[in-house]
Amino acid sequence: MKHFLGAAFIATLPTLSIAEVKVSAPWARATIIAGRPGAGYLSLTSETGDRLLSVSSPVAGEVMLHAVESGENGVSRMVHLDALDLPEGETVTLAPGDMHLMLMQLTQKLEEGTNFPLTLTFETAGEITVEVPVLGIAATGPEGTE
Amino acid sequence: MQRTSLYKVRVAIWSFAAVAVFTFAGAFSWRMLHPPELPSPVVTGEAAIRNAYSLTDHTGQAVTAETYAGRWQLVFFGFTYCPDICPTTLAYLANAMDSLGPQAERVVPIFITVDPARDTAEVMGNYVSAFHPRMVGLTGTEAQVAEAAGNFRVWYERSENETAPDGYLMAHPGHIYLMRPDGRFEDVFIESDQSAGDLAKHISSLIENEERSG
């Protein structure tokens, strides 16, 4: 039994390691006025395919995942997504003017040059916490990724 | 015999009811999954866009479109609670202004809120000055804003959303309108269509052409 459990444990190891989601280039835009929501961006890659279920941060009462839908008449509307599918091996990018994390009920203004933690919960990979740098209001992405 | 036909009738009624329920449920979920399309775009000839409004600027002064006559005007409608497209577009306009160099004096970027209930002149002042010293922020009464948006053929809506701050989100166009110094419509842009540098070059050549012809 002991051997069997050991073998079973070892067998799951490779799956555990590739079940991880790579979270890259996270950043948020500085907010100008207190009480206004902020926006955060990042890229997600899962080699095995996964699903982002929720996002949270101690600096925000709620973090919502928004997609931008543009109608033919040019009206952009935010569409709230309950979850985000990460197809196998594909990098899903959240970027300005497109999909973004809306940080609601901020406990403080997001000041350029500071960082805050952001926890992403995935269906398979579980919780991953990353440090998100706050860039200037005119930023379009972290250095080197623009 | 009687029994059998009654049974058939019963089966028929129940089948009909089941079909009705499925049809209704189907139609309902279709509607839930596919919310009605936005009103289809009205064909707006360029002439249909009128650079006309009566609003309050971010310093509290009453202004009209004539206030900015003599300069090229980059007009964008948005609101300060918008965390993504609005700051992205305003930062883009600010970059274009910087790329224009000394010619920026001939251009004024104008940000008009579609959410005047929350975007007071004071809020607009704090907001636009964070992007560019030459940027103008305009607000007004709901009626004044509606009139301005109507003249620019800008369509916006307020959608109730419990989780949004104050319970609503605004949907709005991401268009940047370029108006000529005489107030006439010149062109319309979207931030993602060209770099800020390219927009600046385009405006710069328009300014030069105008100087040559004027």
GROMACS .gro file of C-alpha atoms in nm:
model
  360
    1MET     CA    1   0.000   0.000   0.000
    2LYS     CA    2   0.278   0.232   0.100
    3HIS     CA    3   0.460   0.154  -0.223
    4PHE     CA    4   0.146   0.200  -0.421
    5LEU     CA    5   0.083   0.545  -0.267
    6GLY     CA    6   0.443   0.639  -0.326
    7ALA     CA    7   0.422   0.535  -0.688
    8ALA     CA    8   0.094   0.717  -0.730
    9PHE     CA    9   0.247   1.029  -0.579
   10ILE     CA   10   0.550   1.014  -0.807
   11ALA     CA   11   0.326   0.954  -1.107
   12THR     CA   12   0.141   1.278  -1.037
   13LEU     CA   13   0.457   1.487  -1.005
   14PRO     CA   14   0.513   1.558  -1.374
   15THR     CA   15   0.147   1.658  -1.412
   16LEU     CA   16   0.175   1.890  -1.116
   17SER     CA   17   0.472   2.066  -1.263
   18ILE     CA   18   0.317   2.120  -1.607
   19ALA     CA   19  -0.022   2.207  -1.467
   20GLU     CA   20   0.126   2.542  -1.369
   21VAL     CA   21   0.017   2.857  -1.542
   22LYS     CA   22   0.285   3.101  -1.647
   23VAL     CA   23   0.185   3.451  -1.549
   24SER     CA   24   0.398   3.705  -1.731
   25ALA     CA   25   0.438   4.082  -1.760
   26PRO     CA   26   0.176   4.185  -1.505
   27TRP     CA   27   0.120   4.559  -1.463
   28ALA     CA   28  -0.146   4.806  -1.365
   29ARG     CA   29  -0.203   5.166  -1.468
   30ALA     CA   30  -0.173   5.432  -1.203
   31THR     CA   31  -0.507   5.581  -1.105
   32ILE     CA   32  -0.551   5.957  -1.107
   33ILE     CA   33  -0.843   6.013  -0.877
   34ALA     CA   34  -0.918   5.822  -0.557
   35GLY     CA   35  -1.232   5.613  -0.576
   36ARG     CA   36  -1.199   5.541  -0.946
   37PRO     CA   37  -1.140   5.183  -1.058
   38GLY     CA   38  -0.802   5.075  -1.189
   39ALA     CA   39  -0.701   4.842  -1.471
   40GLY     CA   40  -0.451   4.557  -1.463
   41TYR     CA   41  -0.300   4.356  -1.745
   42LEU     CA   42  -0.095   4.037  -1.782
   43SER     CA   43  -0.032   3.733  -2.000
   44LEU     CA   44  -0.126   3.377  -1.910
   45THR     CA   45   0.006   3.055  -2.060
   46SER     CA   46  -0.089   2.703  -1.961
   47GLU     CA   47   0.085   2.413  -2.132
   48THR     CA   48  -0.195   2.176  -2.040
   49GLY     CA   49  -0.492   2.408  -2.070
   50ASP     CA   50  -0.662   2.563  -1.769
   51ARG     CA   51  -0.929   2.809  -1.669
   52LEU     CA   52  -0.892   3.130  -1.472
   53LEU     CA   53  -1.174   3.128  -1.221
   54SER     CA   54  -1.119   3.435  -1.008
   55VAL     CA   55  -0.880   3.715  -0.926
   56SER     CA   56  -0.838   3.903  -0.600
   57SER     CA   57  -0.609   4.156  -0.439
   58PRO     CA   58  -0.585   4.310  -0.093
   59VAL     CA   59  -0.591   4.658  -0.257
   60ALA     CA   60  -0.927   4.602  -0.428
   61GLY     CA   61  -1.269   4.511  -0.293
   62GLU     CA   62  -1.331   4.321  -0.611
   63VAL     CA   63  -1.136   4.233  -0.924
   64MET     CA   64  -1.344   4.173  -1.233
   65LEU     CA   65  -1.238   4.026  -1.561
   66HIS     CA   66  -1.362   4.241  -1.847
   67ALA     CA   67  -1.360   4.188  -2.216
   68VAL     CA   68  -1.429   4.477  -2.451
   69GLU     CA   69  -1.690   4.422  -2.712
   70SER     CA   70  -1.702   4.671  -2.995
   71GLY     CA   71  -2.022   4.705  -3.183
   72GLU     CA   72  -2.037   4.813  -3.546
   73ASN     CA   73  -2.130   5.163  -3.446
   74GLY     CA   74  -1.808   5.190  -3.250
   75VAL     CA   75  -1.967   5.167  -2.907
   76SER     CA   76  -1.739   4.977  -2.671
   77ARG     CA   77  -1.902   4.794  -2.391
   78MET     CA   78  -1.741   4.607  -2.109
   79VAL     CA   79  -1.847   4.248  -2.087
   80HIS     CA   80  -1.795   4.084  -1.753
   81LEU     CA   81  -1.644   3.736  -1.785
   82ASP     CA   82  -1.706   3.480  -1.513
   83ALA     CA   83  -1.405   3.273  -1.616
   84LEU     CA   84  -1.134   3.280  -1.878
   85ASP     CA   85  -1.037   2.972  -2.076
   86LEU     CA   86  -0.667   2.916  -2.131
   87PRO     CA   87  -0.636   2.686  -2.430
   88GLU     CA   88  -0.346   2.441  -2.421
   89GLY     CA   89  -0.013   2.606  -2.499
   90GLU     CA   90  -0.172   2.936  -2.604
   91THR     CA   91  -0.080   3.268  -2.447
   92VAL     CA   92  -0.383   3.472  -2.351
   93THR     CA   93  -0.296   3.839  -2.322
   94LEU     CA   94  -0.482   4.110  -2.136
   95ALA     CA   95  -0.387   4.447  -2.283
   96PRO     CA   96  -0.508   4.810  -2.294
   97GLY     CA   97  -0.818   4.861  -2.505
   98ASP     CA   98  -0.888   4.491  -2.484
   99MET     CA   99  -0.938   4.234  -2.211
  100HIS     CA  100  -0.842   4.372  -1.871
  101LEU     CA  101  -0.877   4.324  -1.500
  102MET     CA  102  -1.093   4.594  -1.348
  103LEU     CA  103  -0.983   4.666  -0.992
  104MET     CA  104  -1.288   4.793  -0.810
  105GLN     CA  105  -1.323   4.958  -0.469
  106LEU     CA  106  -0.953   5.032  -0.446
  107THR     CA  107  -0.839   5.085  -0.089
  108GLN     CA  108  -0.584   5.335  -0.214
  109LYS     CA  109  -0.489   5.518  -0.532
  110LEU     CA  110  -0.256   5.307  -0.742
  111GLU     CA  111   0.063   5.513  -0.730
  112GLU     CA  112   0.322   5.482  -1.003
  113GLY     CA  113   0.633   5.298  -0.880
  114THR     CA  114   0.452   5.089  -0.620
  115ASN     CA  115   0.358   4.720  -0.630
  116PHE     CA  116   0.062   4.522  -0.508
  117PRO     CA  117  -0.006   4.147  -0.485
  118LEU     CA  118  -0.264   3.987  -0.711
  119THR     CA  119  -0.391   3.632  -0.660
  120LEU     CA  120  -0.522   3.437  -0.954
  121THR     CA  121  -0.720   3.119  -0.896
  122PHE     CA  122  -0.711   2.856  -1.168
  123GLU     CA  123  -0.923   2.545  -1.203
  124THR     CA  124  -0.621   2.312  -1.219
  125ALA     CA  125  -0.318   2.513  -1.117
  126GLY     CA  126  -0.485   2.651  -0.805
  127GLU     CA  127  -0.378   2.986  -0.662
  128ILE     CA  128  -0.090   3.186  -0.803
  129THR     CA  129   0.008   3.519  -0.649
  130VAL     CA  130   0.212   3.771  -0.846
  131GLU     CA  131   0.345   4.118  -0.761
  132VAL     CA  132   0.201   4.376  -0.996
  133PRO     CA  133   0.402   4.692  -1.063
  134VAL     CA  134   0.204   5.015  -1.104
  135LEU     CA  135   0.318   5.201  -1.415
  136GLY     CA  136   0.244   5.558  -1.522
  137ILE     CA  137  -0.093   5.661  -1.665
  138ALA     CA  138   0.054   5.682  -2.016
  139ALA     CA  139   0.216   5.338  -2.000
  140THR     CA  140   0.119   5.079  -2.259
  141GLY     CA  141   0.306   4.791  -2.096
  142PRO     CA  142   0.616   4.702  -1.897
  143GLU     CA  143   0.957   4.784  -2.052
  144GLY     CA  144   1.054   4.552  -2.332
  145THR     CA  145   0.708   4.415  -2.396
  146GLU     CA  146   0.559   4.713  -2.575
  147MET     CA  147  -6.140   0.226  -2.702
  148GLN     CA  148  -6.249   0.546  -2.531
  149ARG     CA  149  -5.955   0.507  -2.299
  150THR     CA  150  -5.705   0.481  -2.584
  151SER     CA  151  -5.823   0.794  -2.756
  152LEU     CA  152  -5.826   0.985  -2.429
  153TYR     CA  153  -5.473   0.863  -2.376
  154LYS     CA  154  -5.379   0.984  -2.722
  155VAL     CA  155  -5.530   1.323  -2.654
  156ARG     CA  156  -5.343   1.341  -2.328
  157VAL     CA  157  -5.017   1.248  -2.494
  158ALA     CA  158  -5.079   1.506  -2.764
  159ILE     CA  159  -5.149   1.779  -2.510
  160TRP     CA  160  -4.846   1.693  -2.304
  161SER     CA  161  -4.626   1.677  -2.614
  162PHE     CA  162  -4.754   2.014  -2.719
  163ALA     CA  163  -4.685   2.153  -2.371
  164ALA     CA  164  -4.334   2.007  -2.375
  165VAL     CA  165  -4.261   2.156  -2.716
  166ALA     CA  166  -4.396   2.490  -2.600
  167VAL     CA  167  -4.180   2.485  -2.288
  168PHE     CA  168  -3.870   2.390  -2.487
  169THR     CA  169  -3.938   2.653  -2.749
  170PHE     CA  170  -3.991   2.919  -2.487
  171ALA     CA  171  -3.687   2.811  -2.285
  172GLY     CA  172  -3.482   2.797  -2.601
  173ALA     CA  173  -3.589   3.142  -2.710
  174PHE     CA  174  -3.527   3.274  -2.361
  175SER     CA  175  -3.176   3.131  -2.333
  176TRP     CA  176  -3.098   3.248  -2.685
  177ARG     CA  177  -3.192   3.596  -2.575
  178MET     CA  178  -2.987   3.562  -2.258
  179LEU     CA  179  -2.684   3.443  -2.453
  180HIS     CA  180  -2.729   3.689  -2.735
  181PRO     CA  181  -2.847   4.020  -2.595
  182PRO     CA  182  -3.019   4.236  -2.852
  183GLU     CA  183  -2.778   4.414  -3.081
  184LEU     CA  184  -2.714   4.781  -3.028
  185PRO     CA  185  -2.922   5.004  -3.252
  186SER     CA  186  -2.770   4.973  -3.595
  187PRO     CA  187  -2.540   5.254  -3.694
  188VAL     CA  188  -2.709   5.545  -3.858
  189VAL     CA  189  -2.523   5.632  -4.174
  190THR     CA  190  -2.342   5.944  -4.070
  191GLY     CA  191  -2.207   6.145  -4.354
  192GLU     CA  192  -1.921   6.361  -4.239
  193ALA     CA  193  -2.141   6.662  -4.271
  194ALA     CA  194  -2.374   6.507  -4.016
  195ILE     CA  195  -2.122   6.561  -3.737
  196ARG     CA  196  -2.174   6.904  -3.591
  197ASN     CA  197  -1.910   7.059  -3.371
  198ALA     CA  198  -2.161   7.228  -3.144
  199TYR     CA  199  -2.201   7.227  -2.768
  200SER     CA  200  -2.247   7.445  -2.467
  201LEU     CA  201  -2.059   7.300  -2.169
  202THR     CA  202  -1.843   7.385  -1.868
  203ASP     CA  203  -1.467   7.342  -1.887
  204HIS     CA  204  -1.247   7.192  -1.615
  205THR     CA  205  -1.179   7.535  -1.468
  206GLY     CA  206  -1.550   7.603  -1.429
  207GLN     CA  207  -1.582   7.838  -1.730
  208ALA     CA  208  -1.881   7.814  -1.961
  209VAL     CA  209  -1.760   7.727  -2.309
  210THR     CA  210  -1.894   7.651  -2.656
  211ALA     CA  211  -1.730   7.493  -2.958
  212GLU     CA  212  -1.640   7.848  -3.073
  213THR     CA  213  -1.415   7.883  -2.769
  214TYR     CA  214  -1.167   7.652  -2.943
  215ALA     CA  215  -1.206   7.795  -3.294
  216GLY     CA  216  -0.876   7.872  -3.460
  217ARG     CA  217  -0.719   7.553  -3.332
  218TRP     CA  218  -0.746   7.192  -3.450
  219GLN     CA  219  -0.960   7.006  -3.200
  220LEU     CA  220  -0.924   6.640  -3.103
  221VAL     CA  221  -1.254   6.552  -2.939
  222PHE     CA  222  -1.303   6.237  -2.735
  223PHE     CA  223  -1.606   6.130  -2.531
  224GLY     CA  224  -1.553   5.915  -2.220
  225PHE     CA  225  -1.574   5.927  -1.841
  226THR     CA  226  -1.335   5.911  -1.548
  227TYR     CA  227  -1.471   5.584  -1.404
  228CYS     CA  228  -1.360   5.406  -1.720
  229PRO     CA  229  -1.035   5.229  -1.627
  230ASP     CA  230  -0.918   5.101  -1.963
  231ILE     CA  231  -1.017   5.265  -2.292
  232CYS     CA  232  -1.044   5.623  -2.161
  233PRO     CA  233  -0.700   5.650  -1.998
  234THR     CA  234  -0.551   5.455  -2.288
  235THR     CA  235  -0.699   5.697  -2.541
  236LEU     CA  236  -0.622   6.011  -2.339
  237ALA     CA  237  -0.261   5.900  -2.287
  238TYR     CA  238  -0.247   5.836  -2.659
  239LEU     CA  239  -0.371   6.188  -2.733
  240ALA     CA  240  -0.115   6.325  -2.487
  241ASN     CA  241   0.160   6.132  -2.667
  242ALA     CA  242   0.040   6.268  -3.000
  243MET     CA  243   0.048   6.622  -2.853
  244ASP     CA  244   0.408   6.569  -2.737
  245SER     CA  245   0.505   6.433  -3.078
  246LEU     CA  246   0.366   6.748  -3.242
  247GLY     CA  247   0.632   6.959  -3.074
  248PRO     CA  248   0.574   7.334  -3.121
  249GLN     CA  249   0.278   7.260  -3.351
  250ALA     CA  250   0.090   7.135  -3.044
  251GLU     CA  251   0.001   7.500  -2.984
  252ARG     CA  252  -0.228   7.475  -3.283
  253VAL     CA  253  -0.411   7.173  -3.140
  254VAL     CA  254  -0.640   7.125  -2.841
  255PRO     CA  255  -0.737   6.780  -2.710
  256ILE     CA  256  -1.088   6.791  -2.564
  257PHE     CA  257  -1.225   6.522  -2.334
  258ILE     CA  258  -1.604   6.540  -2.294
  259THR     CA  259  -1.759   6.329  -2.019
  260VAL     CA  260  -2.073   6.128  -2.083
  261ASP     CA  261  -2.109   6.083  -1.706
  262PRO     CA  262  -2.164   6.439  -1.582
  263ALA     CA  263  -2.334   6.319  -1.263
  264ARG     CA  264  -2.000   6.200  -1.130
  265ASP     CA  265  -1.757   6.396  -1.346
  266THR     CA  266  -1.781   6.748  -1.210
  267ALA     CA  267  -1.561   7.030  -1.339
  268GLU     CA  268  -1.327   6.974  -1.045
  269VAL     CA  269  -1.296   6.600  -1.115
  270MET     CA  270  -1.237   6.674  -1.483
  271GLY     CA  271  -0.967   6.924  -1.389
  272ASN     CA  272  -0.776   6.670  -1.180
  273TYR     CA  273  -0.820   6.410  -1.445
  274VAL     CA  274  -0.718   6.590  -1.765
  275SER     CA  275  -0.423   6.768  -1.605
  276ALA     CA  276  -0.276   6.428  -1.520
  277PHE     CA  277  -0.256   6.353  -1.892
  278HIS     CA  278  -0.151   6.675  -2.057
  279PRO     CA  279  -0.130   7.041  -1.957
  280ARG     CA  280  -0.312   7.142  -2.277
  281MET     CA  281  -0.593   6.894  -2.242
  282VAL     CA  282  -0.940   7.038  -2.183
  283GLY     CA  283  -1.207   6.852  -1.987
  284LEU     CA  284  -1.572   6.937  -2.047
  285THR     CA  285  -1.881   6.852  -1.845
  286GLY     CA  286  -2.228   6.999  -1.805
  287THR     CA  287  -2.582   6.908  -1.725
  288GLU     CA  288  -2.718   6.576  -1.849
  289ALA     CA  289  -2.907   6.769  -2.118
  290GLN     CA  290  -2.599   6.964  -2.231
  291VAL     CA  291  -2.392   6.647  -2.253
  292ALA     CA  292  -2.669   6.467  -2.440
  293GLU     CA  293  -2.686   6.756  -2.686
  294ALA     CA  294  -2.308   6.756  -2.739
  295ALA     CA  295  -2.303   6.379  -2.790
  296GLY     CA  296  -2.599   6.404  -3.026
  297ASN     CA  297  -2.425   6.667  -3.238
  298PHE     CA  298  -2.120   6.443  -3.268
  299ARG     CA  299  -2.344   6.144  -3.338
  300VAL     CA  300  -2.195   5.982  -3.031
  301TRP     CA  301  -2.416   5.720  -2.881
  302TYR     CA  302  -2.370   5.625  -2.521
  303GLU     CA  303  -2.568   5.429  -2.268
  304ARG     CA  304  -2.583   5.369  -1.903
  305SER     CA  305  -2.608   5.004  -1.809
  306GLU     CA  306  -2.707   4.900  -1.462
  307ASN     CA  307  -2.447   4.676  -1.307
  308GLU     CA  308  -2.466   4.593  -0.939
  309THR     CA  309  -2.095   4.539  -0.897
  310ALA     CA  310  -1.990   4.858  -1.072
  311PRO     CA  311  -1.918   5.169  -0.866
  312ASP     CA  312  -2.253   5.342  -0.802
  313GLY     CA  313  -2.424   5.054  -0.977
  314TYR     CA  314  -2.370   5.143  -1.339
  315LEU     CA  315  -2.124   5.126  -1.622
  316MET     CA  316  -2.119   5.343  -1.928
  317ALA     CA  317  -2.072   5.208  -2.276
  318HIS     CA  318  -1.939   5.463  -2.519
  319PRO     CA  319  -1.758   5.497  -2.849
  320GLY     CA  320  -1.380   5.503  -2.863
  321HIS     CA  321  -1.374   5.753  -3.149
  322ILE     CA  322  -1.143   6.051  -3.162
  323TYR     CA  323  -1.286   6.328  -3.378
  324LEU     CA  324  -1.052   6.572  -3.546
  325MET     CA  325  -1.221   6.906  -3.611
  326ARG     CA  326  -1.070   7.181  -3.825
  327PRO     CA  327  -0.986   7.529  -3.690
  328ASP     CA  328  -1.305   7.657  -3.858
  329GLY     CA  329  -1.502   7.397  -3.664
  330ARG     CA  330  -1.574   7.165  -3.955
  331PHE     CA  331  -1.528   6.790  -3.926
  332GLU     CA  332  -1.198   6.662  -4.067
  333ASP     CA  333  -1.157   6.298  -3.968
  334VAL     CA  334  -1.225   6.031  -3.710
  335PHE     CA  335  -0.972   5.794  -3.556
  336ILE     CA  336  -0.953   5.499  -3.319
  337GLU     CA  337  -0.656   5.474  -3.086
  338SER     CA  338  -0.557   5.124  -3.196
  339ASP     CA  339  -0.554   5.212  -3.569
  340GLN     CA  340  -0.228   5.407  -3.576
  341SER     CA  341   0.053   5.502  -3.339
  342ALA     CA  342   0.043   5.837  -3.160
  343GLY     CA  343   0.345   5.939  -3.368
  344ASP     CA  344   0.159   5.864  -3.691
  345LEU     CA  345  -0.146   6.055  -3.575
  346ALA     CA  346   0.082   6.350  -3.492
  347LYS     CA  347   0.243   6.331  -3.838
  348HIS     CA  348  -0.098   6.327  -4.001
  349ILE     CA  349  -0.215   6.631  -3.803
  350SER     CA  350   0.116   6.802  -3.867
  351SER     CA  351   0.074   6.767  -4.245
  352LEU     CA  352  -0.281   6.900  -4.218
  353ILE     CA  353  -0.154   7.200  -4.025
  354GLU     CA  354   0.115   7.263  -4.288
  355ASN     CA  355  -0.132   7.230  -4.576
  356GLU     CA  356  -0.365   7.471  -4.408
  357GLU     CA  357  -0.087   7.723  -4.352
  358ARG     CA  358   0.016   7.701  -4.717
  359SER     CA  359  -0.338   7.745  -4.843
  360GLY     CA  360  -0.431   8.005  -4.583
   0.00000   0.00000   0.00000
